[in-house]
Amino acid sequence: MKPIPTPATCKRLEDLPNIGKSIAADLRAIGIATPAELAGRGPLEVFDELAAVMGRRHDPCVLHTLLAVEHFMKTAEACPWWKFTDEGRRLLAR
């Protein structure tokens, strides 16, 4: 059985809840290689940076995933990304 991650035990991006190989690769493309480098960065800022570097706008679900990661890093509570859909929509509407 896989141990439940905590922010302190996450050493690779893929160790973070909701982050898979694809999003981890996108984050590395903008210079974010570890969870520590992602911590403290605003989810909307990272989302916008991903869009600029990749030459296209990411699906809004990427923002929701980044919001879930931010929540995990602050609280150690792993939640599914879709719990952050409303917050993501509010941020994108600004």
GROMACS .gro file of N, CA and C in nm, residues 2-90:
model
  267
    2LYS      N    1   0.055   0.218  -0.086
    2LYS     CA    2   0.132   0.341  -0.100
    2LYS      C    3   0.107   0.433   0.021
    3PRO      N    4   0.213   0.485   0.085
    3PRO     CA    5   0.193   0.574   0.200
    3PRO      C    6   0.125   0.705   0.159
    4ILE      N    7   0.051   0.762   0.251
    4ILE     CA    8  -0.016   0.889   0.226
    4ILE      C    9   0.089   1.000   0.228
    5PRO      N   10   0.096   1.079   0.121
    5PRO     CA   11   0.199   1.184   0.117
    5PRO      C   12   0.167   1.301   0.209
    6THR      N   13   0.270   1.366   0.252
    6THR     CA   14   0.260   1.493   0.322
    6THR      C   15   0.345   1.592   0.244
    7PRO      N   16   0.325   1.720   0.263
    7PRO     CA   17   0.412   1.815   0.192
    7PRO      C   18   0.560   1.789   0.216
    8ALA      N   19   0.597   1.747   0.335
    8ALA     CA   20   0.738   1.723   0.368
    8ALA      C   21   0.794   1.600   0.298
    9THR      N   22   0.709   1.502   0.267
    9THR     CA   23   0.759   1.380   0.204
    9THR      C   24   0.757   1.386   0.052
   10CYS      N   25   0.699   1.489  -0.004
   10CYS     CA   26   0.692   1.503  -0.150
   10CYS      C   27   0.823   1.563  -0.201
   11LYS      N   28   0.900   1.483  -0.270
   11LYS     CA   29   1.029   1.528  -0.323
   11LYS      C   30   1.023   1.553  -0.473
   12ARG      N   31   0.937   1.480  -0.541
   12ARG     CA   32   0.919   1.496  -0.687
   12ARG      C   33   0.782   1.556  -0.712
   13LEU      N   34   0.766   1.625  -0.821
   13LEU     CA   35   0.636   1.682  -0.855
   13LEU      C   36   0.529   1.575  -0.859
   14GLU      N   37   0.563   1.458  -0.912
   14GLU     CA   38   0.467   1.349  -0.923
   14GLU      C   39   0.426   1.292  -0.787
   15ASP      N   40   0.497   1.327  -0.681
   15ASP     CA   41   0.459   1.285  -0.546
   15ASP      C   42   0.340   1.365  -0.494
   16LEU      N   43   0.316   1.482  -0.552
   16LEU     CA   44   0.205   1.567  -0.509
   16LEU      C   45   0.072   1.509  -0.556
   17PRO      N   46  -0.030   1.517  -0.471
   17PRO     CA   47  -0.162   1.471  -0.515
   17PRO      C   48  -0.207   1.548  -0.639
   18ASN      N   49  -0.266   1.478  -0.733
   18ASN     CA   50  -0.323   1.533  -0.857
   18ASN      C   51  -0.220   1.566  -0.965
   19ILE      N   52  -0.092   1.552  -0.937
   19ILE     CA   53   0.010   1.583  -1.037
   19ILE      C   54   0.060   1.453  -1.099
   20GLY      N   55   0.036   1.441  -1.229
   20GLY     CA   56   0.082   1.325  -1.303
   20GLY      C   57   0.200   1.361  -1.390
   21LYS      N   58   0.239   1.267  -1.474
   21LYS     CA   59   0.356   1.286  -1.559
   21LYS      C   60   0.341   1.406  -1.652
   22SER      N   61   0.225   1.425  -1.710
   22SER     CA   62   0.205   1.532  -1.807
   22SER      C   63   0.217   1.671  -1.745
   23ILE      N   64   0.145   1.694  -1.637
   23ILE     CA   65   0.153   1.826  -1.572
   23ILE      C   66   0.292   1.848  -1.514
   24ALA      N   67   0.352   1.742  -1.459
   24ALA     CA   68   0.489   1.755  -1.407
   24ALA      C   69   0.585   1.797  -1.518
   25ALA      N   70   0.570   1.739  -1.636
   25ALA     CA   71   0.656   1.775  -1.749
   25ALA      C   72   0.634   1.921  -1.789
   26ASP      N   73   0.509   1.965  -1.789
   26ASP     CA   74   0.479   2.105  -1.822
   26ASP      C   75   0.542   2.199  -1.719
   27LEU      N   76   0.533   2.163  -1.591
   27LEU     CA   77   0.593   2.247  -1.487
   27LEU      C   78   0.745   2.253  -1.503
   28ARG      N   79   0.806   2.141  -1.535
   28ARG     CA   80   0.951   2.141  -1.556
   28ARG      C   81   0.990   2.230  -1.674
   29ALA      N   82   0.903   2.235  -1.775
   29ALA     CA   83   0.931   2.318  -1.893
   29ALA      C   84   0.937   2.467  -1.859
   30ILE      N   85   0.874   2.507  -1.748
   30ILE     CA   86   0.881   2.649  -1.707
   30ILE      C   87   0.975   2.667  -1.588
   31GLY      N   88   1.057   2.566  -1.561
   31GLY     CA   89   1.160   2.580  -1.458
   31GLY      C   90   1.120   2.539  -1.319
   32ILE      N   91   1.005   2.476  -1.303
   32ILE     CA   92   0.964   2.427  -1.171
   32ILE      C   93   0.991   2.277  -1.169
   33ALA      N   94   1.092   2.237  -1.093
   33ALA     CA   95   1.134   2.097  -1.095
   33ALA      C   96   1.100   2.020  -0.967
   34THR      N   97   1.067   2.091  -0.860
   34THR     CA   98   1.039   2.025  -0.733
   34THR      C   99   0.917   2.088  -0.666
   35PRO      N  100   0.855   2.016  -0.573
   35PRO     CA  101   0.744   2.075  -0.498
   35PRO      C  102   0.785   2.204  -0.425
   36ALA      N  103   0.908   2.208  -0.375
   36ALA     CA  104   0.955   2.328  -0.304
   36ALA      C  105   0.957   2.449  -0.397
   37GLU      N  106   0.989   2.429  -0.524
   37GLU     CA  107   0.991   2.539  -0.620
   37GLU      C  108   0.850   2.584  -0.658
   38LEU      N  109   0.753   2.495  -0.642
   38LEU     CA  110   0.614   2.528  -0.671
   38LEU      C  111   0.548   2.599  -0.553
   39ALA      N  112   0.588   2.562  -0.432
   39ALA     CA  113   0.530   2.621  -0.311
   39ALA      C  114   0.552   2.773  -0.311
   40GLY      N  115   0.450   2.843  -0.274
   40GLY     CA  116   0.461   2.988  -0.267
   40GLY      C  117   0.431   3.060  -0.398
   41ARG      N  118   0.426   2.986  -0.507
   41ARG     CA  119   0.388   3.045  -0.635
   41ARG      C  120   0.236   3.044  -0.645
   42GLY      N  121   0.178   3.150  -0.693
   42GLY     CA  122   0.034   3.156  -0.708
   42GLY      C  123  -0.014   3.064  -0.819
   43PRO      N  124  -0.120   2.987  -0.795
   43PRO     CA  125  -0.171   2.897  -0.899
   43PRO      C  126  -0.206   2.968  -1.030
   44LEU      N  127  -0.267   3.084  -1.023
   44LEU     CA  128  -0.303   3.157  -1.145
   44LEU      C  129  -0.177   3.204  -1.218
   45GLU      N  130  -0.078   3.249  -1.142
   45GLU     CA  131   0.050   3.291  -1.201
   45GLU      C  132   0.116   3.174  -1.276
   46VAL      N  133   0.119   3.058  -1.214
   46VAL     CA  134   0.179   2.940  -1.277
   46VAL      C  135   0.097   2.899  -1.399
   47PHE      N  136  -0.035   2.901  -1.386
   47PHE     CA  137  -0.124   2.867  -1.497
   47PHE      C  138  -0.097   2.959  -1.617
   48ASP      N  139  -0.089   3.089  -1.591
   48ASP     CA  140  -0.062   3.184  -1.699
   48ASP      C  141   0.077   3.162  -1.759
   49GLU      N  142   0.175   3.133  -1.676
   49GLU     CA  143   0.310   3.108  -1.725
   49GLU      C  144   0.314   2.982  -1.812
   50LEU      N  145   0.241   2.880  -1.772
   50LEU     CA  146   0.234   2.758  -1.853
   50LEU      C  147   0.176   2.788  -1.991
   51ALA      N  148   0.073   2.868  -1.995
   51ALA     CA  149   0.010   2.901  -2.124
   51ALA      C  150   0.106   2.977  -2.214
   52ALA      N  151   0.180   3.070  -2.157
   52ALA     CA  152   0.273   3.150  -2.238
   52ALA      C  153   0.386   3.065  -2.294
   53VAL      N  154   0.441   2.979  -2.212
   53VAL     CA  155   0.553   2.897  -2.255
   53VAL      C  156   0.510   2.790  -2.354
   54MET      N  157   0.393   2.734  -2.332
   54MET     CA  158   0.346   2.625  -2.418
   54MET      C  159   0.281   2.675  -2.546
   55GLY      N  160   0.258   2.804  -2.557
   55GLY     CA  161   0.202   2.858  -2.680
   55GLY      C  162   0.053   2.831  -2.695
   56ARG      N  163  -0.010   2.788  -2.589
   56ARG     CA  164  -0.153   2.765  -2.592
   56ARG      C  165  -0.205   2.777  -2.450
   57ARG      N  166  -0.333   2.797  -2.440
   57ARG     CA  167  -0.392   2.807  -2.307
   57ARG      C  168  -0.427   2.667  -2.256
   58HIS      N  169  -0.382   2.636  -2.139
   58HIS     CA  170  -0.413   2.507  -2.080
   58HIS      C  171  -0.561   2.501  -2.046
   59ASP      N  172  -0.610   2.381  -2.039
   59ASP     CA  173  -0.746   2.355  -1.993
   59ASP      C  174  -0.761   2.413  -1.853
   60PRO      N  175  -0.876   2.471  -1.819
   60PRO     CA  176  -0.895   2.525  -1.684
   60PRO      C  177  -0.874   2.421  -1.574
   61CYS      N  178  -0.888   2.294  -1.606
   61CYS     CA  179  -0.864   2.190  -1.505
   61CYS      C  180  -0.721   2.194  -1.453
   62VAL      N  181  -0.629   2.246  -1.533
   62VAL     CA  182  -0.490   2.260  -1.487
   62VAL      C  183  -0.486   2.361  -1.372
   63LEU      N  184  -0.560   2.470  -1.384
   63LEU     CA  185  -0.567   2.568  -1.276
   63LEU      C  186  -0.627   2.504  -1.152
   64HIS      N  187  -0.732   2.426  -1.169
   64HIS     CA  188  -0.796   2.361  -1.054
   64HIS      C  189  -0.698   2.266  -0.986
   65THR      N  190  -0.616   2.199  -1.065
   65THR     CA  191  -0.514   2.111  -1.011
   65THR      C  192  -0.411   2.189  -0.931
   66LEU      N  193  -0.369   2.302  -0.984
   66LEU     CA  194  -0.272   2.387  -0.914
   66LEU      C  195  -0.330   2.442  -0.784
   67LEU      N  196  -0.458   2.473  -0.784
   67LEU     CA  197  -0.524   2.518  -0.661
   67LEU      C  198  -0.527   2.405  -0.558
   68ALA      N  199  -0.552   2.282  -0.603
   68ALA     CA  200  -0.553   2.167  -0.513
   68ALA      C  201  -0.414   2.144  -0.453
   69VAL      N  202  -0.312   2.162  -0.535
   69VAL     CA  203  -0.174   2.147  -0.486
   69VAL      C  204  -0.142   2.255  -0.384
   70GLU      N  205  -0.181   2.379  -0.413
   70GLU     CA  206  -0.158   2.487  -0.316
   70GLU      C  207  -0.224   2.454  -0.183
   71HIS      N  208  -0.348   2.406  -0.188
   71HIS     CA  209  -0.421   2.369  -0.067
   71HIS      C  210  -0.346   2.259   0.009
   72PHE      N  211  -0.299   2.158  -0.063
   72PHE     CA  212  -0.224   2.050  -0.001
   72PHE      C  213  -0.096   2.101   0.064
   73MET      N  214  -0.023   2.187  -0.004
   73MET     CA  215   0.103   2.238   0.049
   73MET      C  216   0.081   2.321   0.176
   74LYS      N  217  -0.033   2.389   0.185
   74LYS     CA  218  -0.062   2.473   0.302
   74LYS      C  219  -0.123   2.394   0.418
   75THR      N  220  -0.202   2.289   0.386
   75THR     CA  221  -0.280   2.222   0.490
   75THR      C  222  -0.248   2.074   0.510
   76ALA      N  223  -0.175   2.014   0.416
   76ALA     CA  224  -0.147   1.870   0.414
   76ALA      C  225  -0.273   1.787   0.385
   77GLU      N  226  -0.380   1.852   0.344
   77GLU     CA  227  -0.503   1.783   0.308
   77GLU      C  228  -0.506   1.762   0.157
   78ALA      N  229  -0.507   1.637   0.116
   78ALA     CA  230  -0.514   1.606  -0.027
   78ALA      C  231  -0.661   1.598  -0.068
   79CYS      N  232  -0.699   1.685  -0.161
   79CYS     CA  233  -0.836   1.689  -0.213
   79CYS      C  234  -0.833   1.668  -0.364
   80PRO      N  235  -0.939   1.612  -0.420
   80PRO     CA  236  -0.943   1.600  -0.566
   80PRO      C  237  -0.950   1.739  -0.630
   81TRP      N  238  -0.889   1.751  -0.747
   81TRP     CA  239  -0.880   1.882  -0.813
   81TRP      C  240  -1.016   1.943  -0.839
   82TRP      N  241  -1.118   1.862  -0.863
   82TRP     CA  242  -1.249   1.916  -0.901
   82TRP      C  243  -1.317   1.990  -0.786
   83LYS      N  244  -1.268   1.974  -0.663
   83LYS     CA  245  -1.323   2.052  -0.552
   83LYS      C  246  -1.286   2.199  -0.563
   84PHE      N  247  -1.195   2.232  -0.654
   84PHE     CA  248  -1.148   2.370  -0.669
   84PHE      C  249  -1.201   2.434  -0.798
   85THR      N  250  -1.301   2.371  -0.859
   85THR     CA  251  -1.357   2.421  -0.985
   85THR      C  252  -1.418   2.560  -0.967
   86ASP      N  253  -1.497   2.579  -0.863
   86ASP     CA  254  -1.561   2.709  -0.843
   86ASP      C  255  -1.458   2.819  -0.819
   87GLU      N  256  -1.358   2.791  -0.738
   87GLU     CA  257  -1.252   2.889  -0.712
   87GLU      C  258  -1.176   2.921  -0.840
   88GLY      N  259  -1.147   2.819  -0.920
   88GLY     CA  260  -1.079   2.841  -1.047
   88GLY      C  261  -1.159   2.926  -1.143
   89ARG      N  262  -1.288   2.900  -1.148
   89ARG     CA  263  -1.376   2.981  -1.234
   89ARG      C  264  -1.376   3.126  -1.192
   90ARG      N  265  -1.381   3.149  -1.061
   90ARG     CA  266  -1.378   3.287  -1.010
   90ARG      C  267  -1.247   3.357  -1.049
   0.00000   0.00000   0.00000
